[in-house]
PDB file of C-alpha atoms in Angstrom:
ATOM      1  CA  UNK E  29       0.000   0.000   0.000  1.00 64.00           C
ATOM      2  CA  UNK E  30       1.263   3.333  -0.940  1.00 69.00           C
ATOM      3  CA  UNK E  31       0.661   6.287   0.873  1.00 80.00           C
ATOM      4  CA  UNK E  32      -0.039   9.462  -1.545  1.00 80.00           C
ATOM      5  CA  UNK E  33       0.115  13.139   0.039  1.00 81.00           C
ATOM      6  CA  UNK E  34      -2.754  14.845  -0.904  1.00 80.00           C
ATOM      7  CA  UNK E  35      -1.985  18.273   0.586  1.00 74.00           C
ATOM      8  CA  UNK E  36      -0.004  18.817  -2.817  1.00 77.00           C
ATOM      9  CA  UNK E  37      -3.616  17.926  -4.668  1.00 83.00           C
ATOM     10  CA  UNK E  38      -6.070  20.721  -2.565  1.00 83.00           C
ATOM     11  CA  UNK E  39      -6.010  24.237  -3.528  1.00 83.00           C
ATOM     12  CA  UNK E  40      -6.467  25.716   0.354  1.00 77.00           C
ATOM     13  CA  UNK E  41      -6.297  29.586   0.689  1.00 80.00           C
ATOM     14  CA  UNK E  42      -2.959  30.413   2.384  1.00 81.00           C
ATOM     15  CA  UNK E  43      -4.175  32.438   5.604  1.00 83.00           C
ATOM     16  CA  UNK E  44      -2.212  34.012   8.589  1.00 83.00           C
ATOM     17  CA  UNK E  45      -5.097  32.368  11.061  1.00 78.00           C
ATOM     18  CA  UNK E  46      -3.230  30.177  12.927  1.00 75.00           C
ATOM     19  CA  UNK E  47      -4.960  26.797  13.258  1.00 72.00           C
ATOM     20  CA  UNK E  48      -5.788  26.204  16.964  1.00 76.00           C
ATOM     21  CA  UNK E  49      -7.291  29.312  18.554  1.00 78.00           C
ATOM     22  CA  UNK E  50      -5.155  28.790  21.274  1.00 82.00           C
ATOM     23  CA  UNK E  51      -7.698  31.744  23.474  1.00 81.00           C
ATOM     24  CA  UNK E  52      -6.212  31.210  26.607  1.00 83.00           C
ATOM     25  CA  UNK E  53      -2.607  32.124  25.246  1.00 86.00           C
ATOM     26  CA  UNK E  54      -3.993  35.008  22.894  1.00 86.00           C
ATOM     27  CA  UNK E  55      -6.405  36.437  25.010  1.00 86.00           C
ATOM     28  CA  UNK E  56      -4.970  38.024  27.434  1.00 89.00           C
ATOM     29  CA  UNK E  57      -2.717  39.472  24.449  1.00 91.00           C
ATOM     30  CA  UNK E  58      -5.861  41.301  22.571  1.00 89.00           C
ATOM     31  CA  UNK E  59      -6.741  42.733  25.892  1.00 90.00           C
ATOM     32  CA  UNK E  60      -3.300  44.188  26.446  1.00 93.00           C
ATOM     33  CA  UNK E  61      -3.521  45.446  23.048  1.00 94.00           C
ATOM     34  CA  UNK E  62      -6.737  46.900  23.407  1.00 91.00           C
ATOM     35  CA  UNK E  63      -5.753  49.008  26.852  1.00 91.00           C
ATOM     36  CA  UNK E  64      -2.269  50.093  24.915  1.00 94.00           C
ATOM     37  CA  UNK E  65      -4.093  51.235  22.044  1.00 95.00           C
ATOM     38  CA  UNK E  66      -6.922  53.290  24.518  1.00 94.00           C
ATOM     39  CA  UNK E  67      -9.831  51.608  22.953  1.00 94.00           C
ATOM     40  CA  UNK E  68     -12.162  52.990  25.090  1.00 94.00           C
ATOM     41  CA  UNK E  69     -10.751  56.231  25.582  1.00 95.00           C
ATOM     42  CA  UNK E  70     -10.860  56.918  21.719  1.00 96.00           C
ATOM     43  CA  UNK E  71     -14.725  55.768  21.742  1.00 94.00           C
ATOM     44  CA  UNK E  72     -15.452  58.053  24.626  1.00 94.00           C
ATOM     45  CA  UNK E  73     -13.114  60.599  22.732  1.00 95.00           C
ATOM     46  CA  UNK E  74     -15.193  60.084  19.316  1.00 95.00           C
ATOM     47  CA  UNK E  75     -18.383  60.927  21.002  1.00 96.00           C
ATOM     48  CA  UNK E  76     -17.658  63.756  23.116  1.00 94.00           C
ATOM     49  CA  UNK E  77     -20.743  66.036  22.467  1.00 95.00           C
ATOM     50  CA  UNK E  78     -22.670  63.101  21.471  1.00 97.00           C
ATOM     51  CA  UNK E  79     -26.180  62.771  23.684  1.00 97.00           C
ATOM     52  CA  UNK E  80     -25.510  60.079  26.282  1.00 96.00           C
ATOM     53  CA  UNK E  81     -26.717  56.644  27.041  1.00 95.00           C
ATOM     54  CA  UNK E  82     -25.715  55.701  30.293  1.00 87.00           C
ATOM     55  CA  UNK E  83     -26.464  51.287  31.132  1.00 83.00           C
ATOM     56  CA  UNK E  84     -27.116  51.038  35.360  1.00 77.00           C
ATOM     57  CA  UNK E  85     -25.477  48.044  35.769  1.00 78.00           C
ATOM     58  CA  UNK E  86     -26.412  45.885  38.766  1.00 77.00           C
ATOM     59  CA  UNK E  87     -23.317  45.270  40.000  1.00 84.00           C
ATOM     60  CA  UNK E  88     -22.087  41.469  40.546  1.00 87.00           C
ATOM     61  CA  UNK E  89     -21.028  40.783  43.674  1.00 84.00           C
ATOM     62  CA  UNK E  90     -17.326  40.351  44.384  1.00 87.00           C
ATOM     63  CA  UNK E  91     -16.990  36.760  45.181  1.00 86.00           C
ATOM     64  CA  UNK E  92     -15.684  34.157  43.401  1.00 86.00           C
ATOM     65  CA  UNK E  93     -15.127  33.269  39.807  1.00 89.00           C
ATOM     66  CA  UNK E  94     -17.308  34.259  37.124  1.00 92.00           C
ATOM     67  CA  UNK E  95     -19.847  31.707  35.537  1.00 92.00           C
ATOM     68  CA  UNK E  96     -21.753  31.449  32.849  1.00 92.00           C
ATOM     69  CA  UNK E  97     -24.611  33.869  34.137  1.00 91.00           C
ATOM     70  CA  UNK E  98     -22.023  36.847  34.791  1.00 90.00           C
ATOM     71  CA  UNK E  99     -20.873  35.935  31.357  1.00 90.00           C
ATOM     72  CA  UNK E 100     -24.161  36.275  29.583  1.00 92.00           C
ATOM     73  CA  UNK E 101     -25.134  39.193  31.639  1.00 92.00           C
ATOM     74  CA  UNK E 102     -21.686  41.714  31.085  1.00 93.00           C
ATOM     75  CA  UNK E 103     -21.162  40.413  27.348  1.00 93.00           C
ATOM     76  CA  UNK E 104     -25.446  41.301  26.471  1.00 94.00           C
ATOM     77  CA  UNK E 105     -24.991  44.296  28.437  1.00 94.00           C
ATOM     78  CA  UNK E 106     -21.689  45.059  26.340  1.00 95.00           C
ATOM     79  CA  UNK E 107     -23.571  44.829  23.225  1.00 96.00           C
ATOM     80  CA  UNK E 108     -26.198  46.827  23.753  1.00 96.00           C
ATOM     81  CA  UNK E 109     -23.580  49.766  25.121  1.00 96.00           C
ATOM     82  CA  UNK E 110     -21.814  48.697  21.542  1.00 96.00           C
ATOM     83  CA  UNK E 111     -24.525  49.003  19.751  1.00 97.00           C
ATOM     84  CA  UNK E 112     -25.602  52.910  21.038  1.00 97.00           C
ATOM     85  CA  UNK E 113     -21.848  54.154  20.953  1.00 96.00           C
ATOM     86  CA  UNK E 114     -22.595  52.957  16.764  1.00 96.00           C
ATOM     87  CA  UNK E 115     -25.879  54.500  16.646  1.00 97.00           C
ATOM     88  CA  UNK E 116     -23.888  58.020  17.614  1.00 96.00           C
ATOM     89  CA  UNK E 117     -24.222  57.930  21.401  1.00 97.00           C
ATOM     90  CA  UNK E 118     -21.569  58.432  24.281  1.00 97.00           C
ATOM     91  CA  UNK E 119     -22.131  54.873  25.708  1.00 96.00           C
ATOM     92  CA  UNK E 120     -20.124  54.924  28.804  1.00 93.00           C
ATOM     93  CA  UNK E 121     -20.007  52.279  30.495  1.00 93.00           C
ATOM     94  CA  UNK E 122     -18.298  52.130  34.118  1.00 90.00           C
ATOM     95  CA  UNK E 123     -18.070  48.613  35.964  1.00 92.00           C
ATOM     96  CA  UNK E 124     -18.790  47.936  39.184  1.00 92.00           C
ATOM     97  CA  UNK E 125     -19.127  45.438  42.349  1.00 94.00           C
ATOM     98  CA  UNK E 126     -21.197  45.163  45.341  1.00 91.00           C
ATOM     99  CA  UNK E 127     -18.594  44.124  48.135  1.00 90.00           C
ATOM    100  CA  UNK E 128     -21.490  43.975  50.781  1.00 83.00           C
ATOM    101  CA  UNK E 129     -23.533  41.215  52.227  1.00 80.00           C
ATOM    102  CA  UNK E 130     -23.650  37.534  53.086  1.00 84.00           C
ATOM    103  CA  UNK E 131     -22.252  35.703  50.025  1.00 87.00           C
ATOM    104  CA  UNK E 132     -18.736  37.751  50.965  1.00 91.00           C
ATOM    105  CA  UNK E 133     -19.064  37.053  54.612  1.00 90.00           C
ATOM    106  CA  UNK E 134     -20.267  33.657  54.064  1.00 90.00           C
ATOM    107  CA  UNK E 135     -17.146  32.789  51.794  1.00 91.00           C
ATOM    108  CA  UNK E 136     -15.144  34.615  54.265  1.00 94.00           C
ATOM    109  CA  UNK E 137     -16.737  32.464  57.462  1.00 93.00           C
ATOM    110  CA  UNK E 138     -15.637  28.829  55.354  1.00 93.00           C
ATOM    111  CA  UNK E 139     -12.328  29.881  55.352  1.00 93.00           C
ATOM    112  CA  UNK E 140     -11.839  31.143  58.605  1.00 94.00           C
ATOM    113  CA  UNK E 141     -14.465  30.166  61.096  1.00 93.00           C
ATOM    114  CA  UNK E 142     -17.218  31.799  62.842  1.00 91.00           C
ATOM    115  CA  UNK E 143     -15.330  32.989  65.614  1.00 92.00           C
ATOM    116  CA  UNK E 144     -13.989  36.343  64.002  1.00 94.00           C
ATOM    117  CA  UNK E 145     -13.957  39.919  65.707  1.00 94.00           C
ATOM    118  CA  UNK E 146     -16.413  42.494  63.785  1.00 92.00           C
ATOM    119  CA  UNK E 147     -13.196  44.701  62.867  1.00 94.00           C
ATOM    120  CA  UNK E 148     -11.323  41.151  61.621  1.00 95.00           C
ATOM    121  CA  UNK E 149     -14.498  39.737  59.652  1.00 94.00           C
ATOM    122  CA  UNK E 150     -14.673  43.732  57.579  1.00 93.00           C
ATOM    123  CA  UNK E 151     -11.172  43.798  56.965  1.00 95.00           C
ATOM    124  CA  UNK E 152     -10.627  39.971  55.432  1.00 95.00           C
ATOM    125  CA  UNK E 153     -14.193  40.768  53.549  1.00 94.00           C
ATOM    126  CA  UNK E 154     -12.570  43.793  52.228  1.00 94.00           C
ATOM    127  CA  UNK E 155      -9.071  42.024  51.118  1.00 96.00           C
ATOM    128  CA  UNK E 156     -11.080  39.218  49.657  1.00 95.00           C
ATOM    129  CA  UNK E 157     -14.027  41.710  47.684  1.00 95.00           C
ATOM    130  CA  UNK E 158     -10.585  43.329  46.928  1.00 95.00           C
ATOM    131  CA  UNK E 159      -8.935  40.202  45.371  1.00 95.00           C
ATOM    132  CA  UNK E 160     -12.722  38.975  43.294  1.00 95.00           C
ATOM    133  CA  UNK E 161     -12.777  42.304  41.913  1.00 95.00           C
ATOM    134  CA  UNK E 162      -9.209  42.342  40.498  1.00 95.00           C
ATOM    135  CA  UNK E 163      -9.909  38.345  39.673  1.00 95.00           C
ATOM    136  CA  UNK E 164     -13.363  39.161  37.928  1.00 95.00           C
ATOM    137  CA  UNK E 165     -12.486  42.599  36.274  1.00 94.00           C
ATOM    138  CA  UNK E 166      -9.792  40.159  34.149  1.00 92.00           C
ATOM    139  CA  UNK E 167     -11.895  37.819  33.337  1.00 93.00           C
ATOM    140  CA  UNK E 168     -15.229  40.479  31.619  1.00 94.00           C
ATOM    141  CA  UNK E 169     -12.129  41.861  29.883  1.00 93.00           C
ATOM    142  CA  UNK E 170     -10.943  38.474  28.060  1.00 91.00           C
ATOM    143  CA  UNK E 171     -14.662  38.511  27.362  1.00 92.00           C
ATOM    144  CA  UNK E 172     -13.916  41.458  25.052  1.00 92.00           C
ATOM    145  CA  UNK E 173     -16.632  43.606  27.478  1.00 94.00           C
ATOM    146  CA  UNK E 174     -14.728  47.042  27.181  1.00 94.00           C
ATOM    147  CA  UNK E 175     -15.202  49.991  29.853  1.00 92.00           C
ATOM    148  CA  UNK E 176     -13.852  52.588  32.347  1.00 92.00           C
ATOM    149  CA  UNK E 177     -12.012  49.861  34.070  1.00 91.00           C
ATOM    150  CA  UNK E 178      -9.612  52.408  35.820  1.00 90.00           C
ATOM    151  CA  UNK E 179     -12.622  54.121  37.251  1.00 90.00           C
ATOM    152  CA  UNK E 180     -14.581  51.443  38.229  1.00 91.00           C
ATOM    153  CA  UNK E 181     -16.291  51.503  41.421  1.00 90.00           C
ATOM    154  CA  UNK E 182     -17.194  49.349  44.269  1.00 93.00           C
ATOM    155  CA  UNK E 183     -19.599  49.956  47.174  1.00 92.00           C
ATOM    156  CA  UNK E 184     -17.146  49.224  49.487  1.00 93.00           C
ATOM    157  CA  UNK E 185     -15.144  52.073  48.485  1.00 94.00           C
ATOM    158  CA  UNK E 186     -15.354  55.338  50.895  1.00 94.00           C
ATOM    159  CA  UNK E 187     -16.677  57.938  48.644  1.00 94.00           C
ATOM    160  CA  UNK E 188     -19.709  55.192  47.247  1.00 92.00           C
ATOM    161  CA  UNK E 189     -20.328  54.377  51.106  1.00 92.00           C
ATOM    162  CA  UNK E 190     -20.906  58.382  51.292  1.00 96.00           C
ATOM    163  CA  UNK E 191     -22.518  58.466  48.477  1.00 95.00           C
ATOM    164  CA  UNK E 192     -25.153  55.882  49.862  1.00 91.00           C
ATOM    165  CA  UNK E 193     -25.367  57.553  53.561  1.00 94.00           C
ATOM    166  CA  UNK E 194     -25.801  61.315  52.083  1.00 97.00           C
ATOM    167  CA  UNK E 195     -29.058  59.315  50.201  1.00 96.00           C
ATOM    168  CA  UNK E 196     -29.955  57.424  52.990  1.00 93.00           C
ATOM    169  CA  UNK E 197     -30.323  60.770  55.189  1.00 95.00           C
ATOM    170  CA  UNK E 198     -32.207  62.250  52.519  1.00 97.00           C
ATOM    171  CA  UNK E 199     -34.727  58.947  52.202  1.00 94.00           C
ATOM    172  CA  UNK E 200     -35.202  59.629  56.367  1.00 92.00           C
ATOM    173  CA  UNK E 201     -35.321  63.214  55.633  1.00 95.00           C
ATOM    174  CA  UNK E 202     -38.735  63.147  53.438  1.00 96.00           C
ATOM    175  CA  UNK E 203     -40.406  60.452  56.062  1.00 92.00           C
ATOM    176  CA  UNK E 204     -39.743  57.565  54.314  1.00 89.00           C
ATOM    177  CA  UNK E 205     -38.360  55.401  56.980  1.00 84.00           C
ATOM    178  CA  UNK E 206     -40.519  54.987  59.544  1.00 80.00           C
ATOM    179  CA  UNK E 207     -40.747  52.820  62.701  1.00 79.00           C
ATOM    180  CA  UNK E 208     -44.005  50.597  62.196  1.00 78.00           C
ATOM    181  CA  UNK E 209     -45.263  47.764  64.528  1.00 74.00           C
ATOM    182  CA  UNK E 210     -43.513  44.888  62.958  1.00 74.00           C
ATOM    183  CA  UNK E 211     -40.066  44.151  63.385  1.00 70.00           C
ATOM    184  CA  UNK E 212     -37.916  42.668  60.429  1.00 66.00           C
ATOM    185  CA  UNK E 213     -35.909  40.250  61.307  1.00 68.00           C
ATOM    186  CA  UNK E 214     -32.072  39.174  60.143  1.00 61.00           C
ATOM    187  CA  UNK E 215     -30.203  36.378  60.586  1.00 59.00           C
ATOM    188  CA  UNK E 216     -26.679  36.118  59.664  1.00 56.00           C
ATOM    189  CA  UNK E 217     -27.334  32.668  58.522  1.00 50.00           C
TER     190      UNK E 217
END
């Protein structure tokens, strides 16, 4: 039995694709690129004076990888920003994290116990919201999701918690809290 090479025989187009995507090598590459270049700085640059279209993104909070419903979420959400900065709009679009709450003190509680001082529980919640962020904010941009990721925010930072106590006082301000006859109850569980 002979064996015949047929690549000689097939008239392929000669590409420069290379033939395995290889993404988790060439990823991280593109995004590199993309933040050298100023990508989103030259959008936000190109639309200056343009009306704006501003996306209120519910924050995901900052713990653990991201899954497939992050995905889906940022990368839609990306789109539709996408789409308005091409239909002539200054889409800005500024990421951000919610760093309160149980799942971060519940991750924080399985890897340290229970038995943790109120001032040690906020400050390993706030390394490890810290450390998701920074983990999570790599991973939406290998997803090719591009934003304001210098600015982004994170209600654990001081000038959001402010933000949220200046608008608190103003909610008790127009008699909108109020002390009715049944309590509401909270469990840290």
């Amino acid at each position: 039995m002979s064996t015949t090479d047929y690549r000689a025989t097939l008239n392929l187009p000669d590409t420069p694709f290379p033939m395995r995507g290889d993404l988790p090598k060439r990823e991280p590459g593109w995004v590199r690129q993309w933040n050298e270049a100023g990508i989103y700085r030259q959008l936000r640059e190109a639309r200056r004076d343009a009306p704006k279209f501003i996306l209120h993104d519910g924050p995901p909070y900052a713990n653990g990888q991201i899954h497939m419903g992050h995905a889906v979420n940022k990368v839609l959400k990306d789109m539709i920003v996408k789409a308005r900065q091409l239909a002539g709009f200054d889409a800005q679009y500024v990421p951000g994290w919610d760093c309160h709450g149980l799942p971060i003190e519940n991750a924080i509680e399985k890897a340290h116990g229970r038995d943790l001082s109120r001032d040690e529980m906020q400050a390993r919640s706030r390394a490890y919201a810290t450390e998701q962020i920074a983990q999570q904010m790599g991973d939406f941009q290998r997803l090719g999701v591009l934003g304001d990721w210098d600015r982004r925010y994170a209600t654990m930072d001081p000038a959001n918690e402010a933000g949220e106590i200046r608008a608190f006082k103003r909610v008790i301000e127009r008699g909108f809290v109020y002390r009715g006859l049944k309590p509401v109850y909270w469990c840290f569980d």
